[in-house]
mmCIF file of C-alpha atoms in Angstrom:
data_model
loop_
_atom_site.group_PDB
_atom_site.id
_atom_site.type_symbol
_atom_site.label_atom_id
_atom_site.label_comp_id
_atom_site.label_asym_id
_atom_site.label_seq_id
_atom_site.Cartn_x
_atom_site.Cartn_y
_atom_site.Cartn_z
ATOM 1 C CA UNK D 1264 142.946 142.092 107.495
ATOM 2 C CA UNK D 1265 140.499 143.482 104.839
ATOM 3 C CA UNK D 1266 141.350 144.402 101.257
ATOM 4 C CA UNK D 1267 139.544 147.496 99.424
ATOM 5 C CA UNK D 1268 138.372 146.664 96.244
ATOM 6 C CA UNK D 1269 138.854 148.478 93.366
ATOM 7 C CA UNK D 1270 135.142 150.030 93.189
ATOM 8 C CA UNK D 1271 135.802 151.253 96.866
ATOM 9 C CA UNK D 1272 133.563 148.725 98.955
ATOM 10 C CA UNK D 1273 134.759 147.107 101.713
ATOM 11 C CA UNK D 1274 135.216 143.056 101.746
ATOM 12 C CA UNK D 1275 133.758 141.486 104.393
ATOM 13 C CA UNK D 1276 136.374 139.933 107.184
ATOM 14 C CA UNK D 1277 137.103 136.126 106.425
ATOM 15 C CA UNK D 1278 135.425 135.225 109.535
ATOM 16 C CA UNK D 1279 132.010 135.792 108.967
ATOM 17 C CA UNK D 1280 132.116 133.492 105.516
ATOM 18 C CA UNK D 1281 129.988 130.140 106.065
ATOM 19 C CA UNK D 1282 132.564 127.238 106.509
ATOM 20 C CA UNK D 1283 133.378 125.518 103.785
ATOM 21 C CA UNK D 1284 131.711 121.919 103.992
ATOM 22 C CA UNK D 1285 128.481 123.306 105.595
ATOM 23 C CA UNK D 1286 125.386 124.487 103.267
ATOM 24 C CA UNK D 1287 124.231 128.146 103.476
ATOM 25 C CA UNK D 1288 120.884 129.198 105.779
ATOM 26 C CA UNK D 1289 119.753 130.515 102.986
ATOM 27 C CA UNK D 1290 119.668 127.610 100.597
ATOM 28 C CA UNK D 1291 117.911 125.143 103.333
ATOM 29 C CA UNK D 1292 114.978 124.734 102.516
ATOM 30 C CA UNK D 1293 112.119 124.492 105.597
ATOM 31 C CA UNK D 1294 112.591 122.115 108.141
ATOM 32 C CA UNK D 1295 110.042 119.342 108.615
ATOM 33 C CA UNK D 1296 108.937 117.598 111.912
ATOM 34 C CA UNK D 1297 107.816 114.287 111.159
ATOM 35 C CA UNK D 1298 107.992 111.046 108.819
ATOM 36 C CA UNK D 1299 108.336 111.854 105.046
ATOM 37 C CA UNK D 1300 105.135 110.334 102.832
ATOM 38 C CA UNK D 1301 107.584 107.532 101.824
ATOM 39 C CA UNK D 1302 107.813 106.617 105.827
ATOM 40 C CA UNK D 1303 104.380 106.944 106.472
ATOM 41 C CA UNK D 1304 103.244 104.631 102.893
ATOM 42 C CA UNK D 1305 106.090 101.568 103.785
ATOM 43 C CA UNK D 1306 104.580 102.274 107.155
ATOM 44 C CA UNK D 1307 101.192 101.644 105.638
ATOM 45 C CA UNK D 1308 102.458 98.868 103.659
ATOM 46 C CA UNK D 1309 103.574 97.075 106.420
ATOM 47 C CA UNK D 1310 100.578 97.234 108.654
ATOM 48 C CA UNK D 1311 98.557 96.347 105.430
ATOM 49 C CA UNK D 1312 100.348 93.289 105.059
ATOM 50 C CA UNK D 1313 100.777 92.086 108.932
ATOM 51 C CA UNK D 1314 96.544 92.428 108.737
ATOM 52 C CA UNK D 1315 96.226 90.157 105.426
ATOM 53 C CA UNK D 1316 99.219 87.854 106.771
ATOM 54 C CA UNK D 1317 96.703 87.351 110.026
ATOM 55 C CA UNK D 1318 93.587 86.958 108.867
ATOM 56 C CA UNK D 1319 94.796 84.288 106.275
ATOM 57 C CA UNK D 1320 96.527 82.299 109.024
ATOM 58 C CA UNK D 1321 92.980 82.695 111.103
ATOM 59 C CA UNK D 1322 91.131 81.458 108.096
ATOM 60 C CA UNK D 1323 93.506 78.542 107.416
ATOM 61 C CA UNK D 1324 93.542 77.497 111.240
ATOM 62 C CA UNK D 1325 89.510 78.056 111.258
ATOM 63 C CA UNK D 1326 88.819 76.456 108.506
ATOM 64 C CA UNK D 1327 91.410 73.350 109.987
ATOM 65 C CA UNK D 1328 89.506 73.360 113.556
ATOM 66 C CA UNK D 1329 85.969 73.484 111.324
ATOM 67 C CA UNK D 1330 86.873 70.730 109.121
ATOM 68 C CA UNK D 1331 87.990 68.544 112.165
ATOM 69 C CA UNK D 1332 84.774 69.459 113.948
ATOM 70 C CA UNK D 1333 82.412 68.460 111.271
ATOM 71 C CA UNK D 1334 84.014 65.432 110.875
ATOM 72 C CA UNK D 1335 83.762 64.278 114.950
ATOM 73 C CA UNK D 1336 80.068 65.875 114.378
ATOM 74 C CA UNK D 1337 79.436 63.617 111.610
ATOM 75 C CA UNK D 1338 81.292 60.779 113.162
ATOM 76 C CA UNK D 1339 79.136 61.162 116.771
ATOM 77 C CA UNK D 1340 76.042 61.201 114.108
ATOM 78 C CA UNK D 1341 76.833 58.159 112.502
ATOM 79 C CA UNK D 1342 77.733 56.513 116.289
ATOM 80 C CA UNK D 1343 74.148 57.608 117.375
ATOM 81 C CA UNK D 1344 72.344 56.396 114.040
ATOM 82 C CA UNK D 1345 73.981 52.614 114.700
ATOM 83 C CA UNK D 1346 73.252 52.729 118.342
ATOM 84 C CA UNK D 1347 69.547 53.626 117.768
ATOM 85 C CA UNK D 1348 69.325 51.095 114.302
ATOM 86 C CA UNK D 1349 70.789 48.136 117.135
ATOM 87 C CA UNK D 1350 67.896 49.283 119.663
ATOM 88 C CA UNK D 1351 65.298 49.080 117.310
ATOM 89 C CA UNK D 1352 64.664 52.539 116.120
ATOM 90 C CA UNK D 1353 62.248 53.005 113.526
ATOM 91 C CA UNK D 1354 63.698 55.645 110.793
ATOM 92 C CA UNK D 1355 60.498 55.347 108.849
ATOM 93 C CA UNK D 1356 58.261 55.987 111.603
ATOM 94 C CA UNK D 1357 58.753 59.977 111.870
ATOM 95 C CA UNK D 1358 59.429 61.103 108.585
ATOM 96 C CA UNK D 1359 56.237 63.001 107.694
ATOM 97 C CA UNK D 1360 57.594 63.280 103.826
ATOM 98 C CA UNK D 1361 56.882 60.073 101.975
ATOM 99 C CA UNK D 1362 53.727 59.449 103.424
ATOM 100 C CA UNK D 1363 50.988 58.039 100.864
ATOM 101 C CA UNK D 1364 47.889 60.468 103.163
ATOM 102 C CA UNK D 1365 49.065 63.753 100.859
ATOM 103 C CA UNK D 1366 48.698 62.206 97.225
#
């Protein structure tokens, strides 16, 4: 049942009125597929940290590995240098730098 206003227009029927509760069409604003630029830069965040988080853990385990592989290096140096000192190795005998020839 409609009511006639006073100015003679007809009111339109109760049943075409949005529901209360539920925003009009016409306020929405557009719809957007995909992330928002906050979802996409936490996103990038993330990733960004995950990247320096790895390569610091490489570096600390590469530079762990390195350390312990200089030290057998020098250690197997040092183990050679004895062994050829007990055989009778002349250090002198090779080294082209302090000879008196150049003065």
């Amino acid at each position: 049942m409609s009511k006639v206003p006073e100015n003679g227009e007809e009111k339109a029927s109760e049943t075409s009125s949005p529901v209360a509760g539920e925003p009009a069409e016409a306020k929405a604003g557009p719809v957007r597929s995909g992330p928002s630029w906050k979802q996409i830069a936490v996103a990038a965040g993330g990733f960004a940290v995950t990247v320096a988080g790895t390569v610091v853990v490489t570096l600390v385990a590469t530079h762990n590995s390195a350390r312990m592989a200089n030290a057998a290096a020098y250690a197997h140096g040092l183990l050679d240098g004895a062994k050829a000192a007990r055989s009778g190795y002349d250090f002198d005998e090779d080294d082209d730098y302090f000879d008196d020839e150049d003065d």
